[in-house]
Amino acid sequence: MSRLFFALALFASCLLHGPVSLILSAEPDPKGVDFFEKKIRPILVKHCYECHSVNADAIEGGLLLDSREGMRQGGESGHAVVPGNLQESMLINAIRFEDIEMPPDGQLPETVIADFEKWIKLGAPDPRDGKPPVVRQEPDLEKAREFWSLRAIRQPSHPQVQQTAWPRSEIDRFVLARLESEGLTPNPDAAPRALVRRVYFDLIGLPPTPEQVKAFVDNPSAAALKQLVDELLDSPQFGERWGRHWLDVARYGESTGMERNFTFPYAWRYRDYVIRSFNTDKPYDQFITEQVAGDLLPADTIEQRNEQYVATGLLALGTKSLNENNREKFVMDVVDEQIDVTTQAFLAFTASCARCHDHKFDPIPNEDYYSLAGIFRSTETFYGTGKLNGNRQQAKLLALGPDEVKPVATGGAGKQKGNASQKLAGQLKAAQRRLQQLRPGEGQQAATAKRIANAEAQVKKLQRLLRNATQAAAGPAAKVDPNVVLVMAVQDAAKPADTELRIRGEANDRGKTIPRGFLTVLPVDKKLAIEPESSGRLQYAQWLTSPQNPLTARVAVNRIWMHLFGRGIVGSVNNFGITGELPTHPELLDHLAVDFVNHGWSVKQLIRTIMNSRVYQLSVAPNAKAEAIDPDNKLLWKMNQRRLEVEAIRDAMLMVSGELDLSPGKGSIVEAIGDGDIGRNVRPDRFAVASVKRSVYLPIVRGAVPEILQVFDFPDPSIIFGQREVTTVPTQALFMMNSPFVIDRSRQFAQRVVTEPELSVAERIDLAYQLALARTPTAEELETAREFIRDAIESSAQPDPTSTTAWSSFCQTLFACSEFRYVD
């Protein structure tokens, strides 16, 4: 049985198509470079360059840390940095103060050491090429505005094509014109079975049923496709699929992360807001405005007011270094995180790289960073977290009541309950000491025995009281008033003001005051002047969504295109700056951006337009001539074969097995657990819930992401991800063979197949293929599967053609095959 199982698994992975190679790039990962520029380079400059750079008076230990090669070559003590290997990297040894102690003026904070460890685990991405440093001149903004992404968006002229009968849309004309210029022709259209499976997964992240496949195969017309796209866009599952795409960008997580990982019990409200926004096709400019300044918008109803406050959770969800004892540094780190998410998510520019100095590559002066910092420094962030040991930076939540919005401490009674817990803890320790003193050993007097009994009773009583008080303080505060909604959100600070430039990014080393404003390289409407009594967030949101802003619509369109084709028109979806990739079809990008805005910033309309184009409907078939000219398919002569995201893989297994619960998730297990410090007073395994809901509703706790998500390249919820990585590693195959989740789904899948009445073995195999892969098996596949099932049944103790054991092994091979995980 075991031999047959592995033989069929091998057959499935080889004959059932799908790429299996892992592509490695010699170029530094853009996300890793951003991390280096924000977290690593400033520390090296401040603490290391004085003794370990080419400009040092004497290079200590022969070690240079001002270039990539210098760090990797190392000095007298060995390699300073070995990408991916903490044990061999002497730099980590030194900053941990193990065999070597560096820097000599004192150990770096825990958070900084953790950043260096994370950087090395990422492969130590480092853009420094070892050349002499270039002194950057003051950026020439007029010249910078000539860069492609900073030019005003204009509707391009319609291209002329030779194959005039081929295009079905303007998108097709732009793509075909580019192909013809390179002497290429587009692929044939995809087969109806492949296309309908593609459409279902792209729009709702679920496979079509055999009945849905048959309906489209019987009528694969353009009108039928248009109707199918419209139906799926109107499905509630659309928002769950596309909302999860946005949550990657929003770095959605339900805990603070970092060295003290406290829960965010109410983060799920932002998740649900995003899902609703995509389902209702909320205009994208409104979507942006609500997330940046929803608290400052007028509202006609309490429900609308609450929705807009919840939207600002984007600014509160980021990681928090709660162990930081420097209040100003903590506040400026939160500000930096808010600048980073708003500029990367909406503009695909890394403005936070200008925190310590002018941006190394893009035209963002140091002063521009602090003009944005003034906006967020004038904003109060309500992220909660309980008042427990190790939390030096507790914040409140916002309570949205019927009549007012007010800050409240977490745990209902807030500080009073926290103080009560601390007082009881002190009383308990004192009682335990007294009890210990009353136990001198042998020769105990009767009176003392009574005192011991009383002391024991007191200890038990205090333990019970402390347990109840702790649960009350750490539990969900919503119990106080069912009409009050607790949210993570922001509000304008009591006294908005401009902030000072911080020398080298040091929070307490202040320079001149910088007026609040926006990035000066982009046009600014004079009507958007920031009033002294406001933070400036509303004006910032209006600037982001202004028709004069050339980035916002382009970036949004590119993100949507990437999710439908596997690659953006601009390959670096989070970087439209100098170090990003150039657009492969710049005129098409601008055409789509103009169309997007003209249709009221409608995401659904843009998706509809793209999916009804002929380019989207091409097959994935290889073409030797095209591959020789355009091996990466940047010119779009075919559709890219894409691996499904892990949520779609998990949800598909649940759907095929007949177990998927399509009703929306309610809240989060994190809310039920309440405030707590993960790994200290909250065990990480408490978040490992058994659920048959869609994956978007699983708890995303930083440092405790569900195993299946980790195995299949779920993004780090602490980082802004525009496009997920796709790896092929042995742990994925092992997971599909050994995971209890996969085995249980295979058993339920088999049960579904064998309980279908009056089917032959061949018909059951055919049904399994249709459910899992949306197609029928080939003659060779059918015969191999029949032989496997027959041998498995005959070798069992009680041969039965409907043996779930035999069929579950077969069903598991379908789950494990690459075709199940890829869409053509």
Tab-separated table of N, CA and C in Angstrom, residues 665-792:
chain	number	residue	atom	x	y	z
A	665	GLY	N	-16.964	34.721	8.855
A	665	GLY	CA	-16.455	34.536	10.208
A	665	GLY	C	-16.952	35.647	11.116
A	666	LYS	N	-17.107	35.334	12.385
A	666	LYS	CA	-17.574	36.323	13.359
A	666	LYS	C	-16.460	36.602	14.358
A	667	GLY	N	-15.949	37.816	14.317
A	667	GLY	CA	-14.904	38.190	15.261
A	667	GLY	C	-13.635	37.393	15.056
A	668	SER	N	-12.954	37.114	16.161
A	668	SER	CA	-11.675	36.403	16.109
A	668	SER	C	-11.431	35.729	17.450
A	669	ILE	N	-10.737	34.603	17.422
A	669	ILE	CA	-10.345	33.934	18.664
A	669	ILE	C	-9.487	34.858	19.515
A	670	VAL	N	-8.804	35.802	18.874
A	670	VAL	CA	-7.954	36.736	19.616
A	670	VAL	C	-8.808	37.610	20.527
A	671	GLU	N	-9.973	38.002	20.059
A	671	GLU	CA	-10.876	38.780	20.905
A	671	GLU	C	-11.335	37.947	22.092
A	672	ALA	N	-11.642	36.665	21.851
A	672	ALA	CA	-12.097	35.796	22.936
A	672	ALA	C	-11.008	35.612	23.998
A	673	ILE	N	-9.760	35.545	23.571
A	673	ILE	CA	-8.647	35.391	24.517
A	673	ILE	C	-8.399	36.690	25.268
A	674	GLY	N	-8.537	37.805	24.580
A	674	GLY	CA	-8.368	39.110	25.226
A	674	GLY	C	-6.938	39.589	25.234
A	675	ASP	N	-6.681	40.630	26.021
A	675	ASP	CA	-5.343	41.205	26.116
A	675	ASP	C	-4.386	40.208	26.748
A	676	GLY	N	-3.183	40.122	26.205
A	676	GLY	CA	-2.198	39.229	26.785
A	676	GLY	C	-0.877	39.330	26.064
A	677	ASP	N	0.154	38.844	26.700
A	677	ASP	CA	1.520	38.846	26.177
A	677	ASP	C	1.818	37.437	25.685
A	678	ILE	N	1.866	37.267	24.381
A	678	ILE	CA	1.996	35.940	23.780
A	678	ILE	C	3.364	35.349	24.107
A	679	GLY	N	3.340	34.111	24.581
A	679	GLY	CA	4.564	33.453	24.989
A	679	GLY	C	4.878	33.636	26.448
A	680	ARG	N	4.131	34.528	27.113
A	680	ARG	CA	4.337	34.747	28.550
A	680	ARG	C	3.064	34.364	29.321
A	681	ASN	N	2.018	35.165	29.182
A	681	ASN	CA	0.792	34.758	29.874
A	681	ASN	C	-0.289	34.259	28.916
A	682	VAL	N	0.047	34.172	27.628
A	682	VAL	CA	-0.836	33.563	26.640
A	682	VAL	C	-0.006	32.600	25.793
A	683	ARG	N	-0.371	31.329	25.828
A	683	ARG	CA	0.367	30.328	25.051
A	683	ARG	C	0.050	30.495	23.566
A	684	PRO	N	1.050	30.417	22.685
A	684	PRO	CA	0.787	30.562	21.245
A	684	PRO	C	-0.176	29.515	20.703
A	685	ASP	N	-0.187	28.308	21.301
A	685	ASP	CA	-1.047	27.262	20.758
A	685	ASP	C	-2.533	27.536	20.985
A	686	ARG	N	-2.859	28.543	21.802
A	686	ARG	CA	-4.267	28.890	22.005
A	686	ARG	C	-4.910	29.476	20.741
A	687	PHE	N	-4.064	29.931	19.801
A	687	PHE	CA	-4.589	30.512	18.565
A	687	PHE	C	-4.755	29.461	17.466
A	688	ALA	N	-4.330	28.225	17.733
A	688	ALA	CA	-4.416	27.159	16.738
A	688	ALA	C	-5.824	26.571	16.745
A	689	VAL	N	-6.730	27.253	16.081
A	689	VAL	CA	-8.135	26.842	16.096
A	689	VAL	C	-8.420	25.909	14.922
A	690	ALA	N	-9.286	24.916	15.160
A	690	ALA	CA	-9.774	24.052	14.089
A	690	ALA	C	-10.994	24.728	13.484
A	691	SER	N	-10.875	25.130	12.234
A	691	SER	CA	-11.944	25.900	11.607
A	691	SER	C	-12.171	25.419	10.186
A	692	VAL	N	-13.430	25.423	9.757
A	692	VAL	CA	-13.752	25.126	8.365
A	692	VAL	C	-14.289	26.383	7.676
A	693	LYS	N	-14.042	27.542	8.282
A	693	LYS	CA	-14.332	28.823	7.637
A	693	LYS	C	-13.240	29.117	6.610
A	694	ARG	N	-13.491	30.124	5.799
A	694	ARG	CA	-12.477	30.528	4.826
A	694	ARG	C	-11.224	31.029	5.547
A	695	SER	N	-10.104	30.896	4.878
A	695	SER	CA	-8.814	31.174	5.513
A	695	SER	C	-8.642	32.624	5.911
A	696	VAL	N	-9.342	33.530	5.266
A	696	VAL	CA	-9.215	34.944	5.602
A	696	VAL	C	-9.641	35.208	7.043
A	697	TYR	N	-10.424	34.299	7.620
A	697	TYR	CA	-10.900	34.484	8.988
A	697	TYR	C	-10.018	33.789	10.024
A	698	LEU	N	-8.929	33.149	9.606
A	698	LEU	CA	-8.008	32.560	10.567
A	698	LEU	C	-7.298	33.672	11.337
A	699	PRO	N	-6.934	33.434	12.601
A	699	PRO	CA	-6.213	34.470	13.358
A	699	PRO	C	-4.808	34.673	12.794
A	700	ILE	N	-4.455	35.928	12.546
A	700	ILE	CA	-3.120	36.254	12.026
A	700	ILE	C	-2.350	36.941	13.151
A	701	VAL	N	-1.826	36.126	14.048
A	701	VAL	CA	-1.073	36.617	15.197
A	701	VAL	C	0.405	36.600	14.833
A	702	ARG	N	1.059	37.741	14.934
A	702	ARG	CA	2.472	37.815	14.578
A	702	ARG	C	3.281	36.862	15.466
A	703	GLY	N	4.074	36.029	14.829
A	703	GLY	CA	4.845	35.041	15.562
A	703	GLY	C	4.096	33.757	15.829
A	704	ALA	N	2.807	33.680	15.476
A	704	ALA	CA	2.013	32.465	15.700
A	704	ALA	C	1.046	32.253	14.533
A	705	VAL	N	1.520	32.491	13.315
A	705	VAL	CA	0.703	32.286	12.118
A	705	VAL	C	0.455	30.791	11.942
A	706	PRO	N	-0.758	30.373	11.562
A	706	PRO	CA	-1.044	28.937	11.389
A	706	PRO	C	-0.024	28.243	10.490
A	707	GLU	N	0.287	26.992	10.822
A	707	GLU	CA	1.363	26.263	10.144
A	707	GLU	C	1.166	26.188	8.641
A	708	ILE	N	-0.045	25.871	8.190
A	708	ILE	CA	-0.259	25.712	6.759
A	708	ILE	C	0.040	27.007	6.014
A	709	LEU	N	-0.262	28.149	6.631
A	709	LEU	CA	0.022	29.429	5.986
A	709	LEU	C	1.522	29.656	5.882
A	710	GLN	N	2.257	29.319	6.930
A	710	GLN	CA	3.710	29.504	6.913
A	710	GLN	C	4.371	28.658	5.840
A	711	VAL	N	3.899	27.421	5.675
A	711	VAL	CA	4.541	26.491	4.748
A	711	VAL	C	4.449	26.992	3.314
A	712	PHE	N	3.326	27.613	2.970
A	712	PHE	CA	3.108	28.036	1.591
A	712	PHE	C	3.213	29.555	1.429
A	713	ASP	N	4.264	30.134	2.004
A	713	ASP	CA	4.708	31.490	1.666
A	713	ASP	C	3.730	32.594	2.059
A	714	PHE	N	3.022	32.408	3.166
A	714	PHE	CA	2.211	33.513	3.675
A	714	PHE	C	3.143	34.658	4.057
A	715	PRO	N	2.785	35.893	3.729
A	715	PRO	CA	3.711	37.011	3.983
A	715	PRO	C	3.863	37.315	5.466
A	716	ASP	N	5.020	37.806	5.830
A	716	ASP	CA	5.259	38.259	7.199
A	716	ASP	C	4.285	39.400	7.491
A	717	PRO	N	3.371	39.232	8.464
A	717	PRO	CA	2.375	40.277	8.709
A	717	PRO	C	2.944	41.543	9.334
A	718	SER	N	4.251	41.592	9.536
A	718	SER	CA	4.881	42.819	10.024
A	718	SER	C	5.375	43.693	8.882
A	719	ILE	N	5.337	43.162	7.659
A	719	ILE	CA	5.931	43.839	6.500
A	719	ILE	C	4.863	44.124	5.457
A	720	ILE	N	4.995	45.247	4.764
A	720	ILE	CA	4.074	45.629	3.698
A	720	ILE	C	4.409	44.793	2.464
A	721	PHE	N	3.530	43.879	2.107
A	721	PHE	CA	3.778	42.990	0.969
A	721	PHE	C	2.888	43.370	-0.199
A	722	GLY	N	3.500	43.639	-1.341
A	722	GLY	CA	2.736	43.881	-2.553
A	722	GLY	C	2.529	42.616	-3.345
A	723	GLN	N	3.544	41.752	-3.354
A	723	GLN	CA	3.458	40.491	-4.086
A	723	GLN	C	4.146	39.410	-3.275
A	724	ARG	N	3.470	38.309	-3.102
A	724	ARG	CA	4.022	37.233	-2.291
A	724	ARG	C	5.143	36.493	-3.016
A	725	GLU	N	6.038	35.951	-2.234
A	725	GLU	CA	7.062	35.081	-2.787
A	725	GLU	C	6.445	33.729	-3.111
A	726	VAL	N	7.018	33.040	-4.079
A	726	VAL	CA	6.579	31.687	-4.434
A	726	VAL	C	7.795	30.782	-4.383
A	727	THR	N	7.829	29.903	-3.400
A	727	THR	CA	8.940	28.966	-3.271
A	727	THR	C	8.438	27.543	-3.460
A	728	THR	N	9.339	26.670	-3.852
A	728	THR	CA	9.050	25.246	-3.917
A	728	THR	C	10.100	24.546	-3.086
A	729	VAL	N	9.709	24.081	-1.910
A	729	VAL	CA	10.661	23.503	-0.958
A	729	VAL	C	10.116	22.173	-0.447
A	730	PRO	N	11.006	21.295	0.046
A	730	PRO	CA	10.572	19.958	0.489
A	730	PRO	C	9.509	19.983	1.570
A	731	THR	N	9.527	21.008	2.434
A	731	THR	CA	8.549	21.026	3.529
A	731	THR	C	7.119	21.101	3.007
A	732	GLN	N	6.931	21.661	1.818
A	732	GLN	CA	5.583	21.732	1.263
A	732	GLN	C	5.077	20.346	0.881
A	733	ALA	N	5.929	19.553	0.228
A	733	ALA	CA	5.541	18.185	-0.125
A	733	ALA	C	5.315	17.347	1.122
A	734	LEU	N	6.171	17.517	2.123
A	734	LEU	CA	6.014	16.767	3.371
A	734	LEU	C	4.719	17.149	4.070
A	735	PHE	N	4.382	18.425	4.025
A	735	PHE	CA	3.139	18.873	4.649
A	735	PHE	C	1.938	18.219	3.973
A	736	MET	N	1.943	18.181	2.637
A	736	MET	CA	0.808	17.605	1.920
A	736	MET	C	0.690	16.100	2.158
A	737	MET	N	1.794	15.444	2.558
A	737	MET	CA	1.742	14.012	2.834
A	737	MET	C	1.430	13.696	4.292
A	738	ASN	N	1.878	14.556	5.203
A	738	ASN	CA	1.830	14.190	6.619
A	738	ASN	C	0.924	15.049	7.489
A	739	SER	N	0.487	16.169	7.000
A	739	SER	CA	-0.311	17.071	7.832
A	739	SER	C	-1.653	16.439	8.212
A	740	PRO	N	-2.009	16.457	9.491
A	740	PRO	CA	-3.340	15.967	9.894
A	740	PRO	C	-4.467	16.699	9.172
A	741	PHE	N	-4.260	17.988	8.892
A	741	PHE	CA	-5.293	18.743	8.185
A	741	PHE	C	-5.518	18.152	6.797
A	742	VAL	N	-4.446	17.879	6.067
A	742	VAL	CA	-4.572	17.328	4.712
A	742	VAL	C	-5.143	15.913	4.770
A	743	ILE	N	-4.683	15.116	5.702
A	743	ILE	CA	-5.165	13.737	5.827
A	743	ILE	C	-6.652	13.711	6.151
A	744	ASP	N	-7.090	14.579	7.052
A	744	ASP	CA	-8.516	14.639	7.395
A	744	ASP	C	-9.350	15.098	6.206
A	745	ARG	N	-8.841	16.099	5.458
A	745	ARG	CA	-9.592	16.556	4.287
A	745	ARG	C	-9.644	15.447	3.232
A	746	SER	N	-8.577	14.692	3.092
A	746	SER	CA	-8.548	13.582	2.129
A	746	SER	C	-9.572	12.520	2.511
A	747	ARG	N	-9.693	12.256	3.798
A	747	ARG	CA	-10.659	11.257	4.270
A	747	ARG	C	-12.089	11.726	3.980
A	748	GLN	N	-12.354	13.013	4.218
A	748	GLN	CA	-13.686	13.540	3.938
A	748	GLN	C	-13.963	13.588	2.434
A	749	PHE	N	-12.947	13.894	1.651
A	749	PHE	CA	-13.053	13.884	0.191
A	749	PHE	C	-13.408	12.468	-0.276
A	750	ALA	N	-12.701	11.484	0.261
A	750	ALA	CA	-12.977	10.086	-0.102
A	750	ALA	C	-14.397	9.684	0.286
A	751	GLN	N	-14.813	10.102	1.466
A	751	GLN	CA	-16.171	9.794	1.919
A	751	GLN	C	-17.199	10.377	0.953
A	752	ARG	N	-16.921	11.567	0.476
A	752	ARG	CA	-17.837	12.209	-0.473
A	752	ARG	C	-17.910	11.422	-1.775
A	753	VAL	N	-16.774	10.880	-2.205
A	753	VAL	CA	-16.727	10.129	-3.467
A	753	VAL	C	-17.401	8.766	-3.337
A	754	VAL	N	-17.100	8.058	-2.270
A	754	VAL	CA	-17.595	6.679	-2.166
A	754	VAL	C	-19.072	6.624	-1.785
A	755	THR	N	-19.609	7.684	-1.213
A	755	THR	CA	-21.019	7.655	-0.828
A	755	THR	C	-21.955	8.048	-1.969
A	756	GLU	N	-21.383	8.453	-3.110
A	756	GLU	CA	-22.228	8.697	-4.274
A	756	GLU	C	-22.806	7.354	-4.723
A	757	PRO	N	-24.123	7.214	-4.811
A	757	PRO	CA	-24.725	5.896	-5.078
A	757	PRO	C	-24.532	5.418	-6.512
A	758	GLU	N	-24.378	4.122	-6.640
A	758	GLU	CA	-24.419	3.424	-7.929
A	758	GLU	C	-23.391	3.936	-8.930
A	759	LEU	N	-22.178	4.204	-8.456
A	759	LEU	CA	-21.094	4.582	-9.360
A	759	LEU	C	-20.072	3.461	-9.415
A	760	SER	N	-19.516	3.241	-10.603
A	760	SER	CA	-18.436	2.276	-10.742
A	760	SER	C	-17.141	2.894	-10.245
A	761	VAL	N	-16.091	2.088	-10.132
A	761	VAL	CA	-14.796	2.609	-9.710
A	761	VAL	C	-14.324	3.687	-10.674
A	762	ALA	N	-14.468	3.451	-11.961
A	762	ALA	CA	-14.032	4.439	-12.951
A	762	ALA	C	-14.813	5.734	-12.817
A	763	GLU	N	-16.091	5.616	-12.543
A	763	GLU	CA	-16.910	6.828	-12.396
A	763	GLU	C	-16.545	7.590	-11.122
A	764	ARG	N	-16.184	6.865	-10.074
A	764	ARG	CA	-15.758	7.539	-8.856
A	764	ARG	C	-14.426	8.269	-9.077
A	765	ILE	N	-13.521	7.644	-9.798
A	765	ILE	CA	-12.249	8.303	-10.127
A	765	ILE	C	-12.514	9.557	-10.945
A	766	ASP	N	-13.420	9.443	-11.903
A	766	ASP	CA	-13.763	10.600	-12.733
A	766	ASP	C	-14.341	11.731	-11.873
A	767	LEU	N	-15.205	11.394	-10.945
A	767	LEU	CA	-15.788	12.403	-10.057
A	767	LEU	C	-14.705	13.078	-9.218
A	768	ALA	N	-13.761	12.298	-8.688
A	768	ALA	CA	-12.687	12.862	-7.869
A	768	ALA	C	-11.859	13.858	-8.675
A	769	TYR	N	-11.542	13.499	-9.928
A	769	TYR	CA	-10.774	14.410	-10.786
A	769	TYR	C	-11.563	15.694	-11.057
A	770	GLN	N	-12.843	15.554	-11.319
A	770	GLN	CA	-13.633	16.751	-11.612
A	770	GLN	C	-13.735	17.661	-10.392
A	771	LEU	N	-13.910	17.080	-9.219
A	771	LEU	CA	-13.997	17.893	-8.008
A	771	LEU	C	-12.689	18.603	-7.706
A	772	ALA	N	-11.570	17.889	-7.839
A	772	ALA	CA	-10.273	18.445	-7.430
A	772	ALA	C	-9.617	19.288	-8.517
A	773	LEU	N	-9.739	18.843	-9.788
A	773	LEU	CA	-8.954	19.470	-10.856
A	773	LEU	C	-9.812	20.073	-11.964
A	774	ALA	N	-11.114	19.972	-11.847
A	774	ALA	CA	-12.040	20.550	-12.824
A	774	ALA	C	-11.871	19.943	-14.214
A	775	ARG	N	-11.478	18.681	-14.266
A	775	ARG	CA	-11.339	17.993	-15.547
A	775	ARG	C	-11.504	16.494	-15.321
A	776	THR	N	-11.638	15.776	-16.432
A	776	THR	CA	-11.700	14.324	-16.356
A	776	THR	C	-10.292	13.764	-16.516
A	777	PRO	N	-10.024	12.555	-16.010
A	777	PRO	CA	-8.689	11.973	-16.152
A	777	PRO	C	-8.433	11.496	-17.579
A	778	THR	N	-7.180	11.489	-17.972
A	778	THR	CA	-6.814	10.881	-19.246
A	778	THR	C	-6.931	9.363	-19.121
A	779	ALA	N	-6.862	8.679	-20.236
A	779	ALA	CA	-6.956	7.218	-20.203
A	779	ALA	C	-5.845	6.620	-19.362
A	780	GLU	N	-4.634	7.164	-19.492
A	780	GLU	CA	-3.500	6.649	-18.712
A	780	GLU	C	-3.691	6.913	-17.226
A	781	GLU	N	-4.144	8.111	-16.877
A	781	GLU	CA	-4.388	8.436	-15.476
A	781	GLU	C	-5.487	7.547	-14.892
A	782	LEU	N	-6.525	7.316	-15.669
A	782	LEU	CA	-7.629	6.474	-15.198
A	782	LEU	C	-7.160	5.058	-14.908
A	783	GLU	N	-6.365	4.492	-15.823
A	783	GLU	CA	-5.895	3.120	-15.623
A	783	GLU	C	-4.959	3.023	-14.428
A	784	THR	N	-4.069	3.993	-14.266
A	784	THR	CA	-3.154	3.986	-13.117
A	784	THR	C	-3.938	4.075	-11.810
A	785	ALA	N	-4.930	4.929	-11.777
A	785	ALA	CA	-5.731	5.088	-10.566
A	785	ALA	C	-6.546	3.827	-10.280
A	786	ARG	N	-7.123	3.210	-11.319
A	786	ARG	CA	-7.892	1.971	-11.127
A	786	ARG	C	-7.010	0.879	-10.529
A	787	GLU	N	-5.801	0.769	-11.046
A	787	GLU	CA	-4.882	-0.260	-10.549
A	787	GLU	C	-4.540	0.001	-9.082
A	788	PHE	N	-4.307	1.264	-8.761
A	788	PHE	CA	-3.982	1.616	-7.384
A	788	PHE	C	-5.144	1.270	-6.436
A	789	ILE	N	-6.332	1.677	-6.807
A	789	ILE	CA	-7.504	1.424	-5.971
A	789	ILE	C	-7.740	-0.082	-5.824
A	790	ARG	N	-7.628	-0.830	-6.946
A	790	ARG	CA	-7.857	-2.278	-6.902
A	790	ARG	C	-6.869	-2.977	-5.981
A	791	ASP	N	-5.580	-2.644	-6.121
A	791	ASP	CA	-4.566	-3.274	-5.278
A	791	ASP	C	-4.779	-2.919	-3.807
A	792	ALA	N	-5.158	-1.672	-3.544
A	792	ALA	CA	-5.356	-1.240	-2.165
A	792	ALA	C	-6.537	-1.975	-1.531
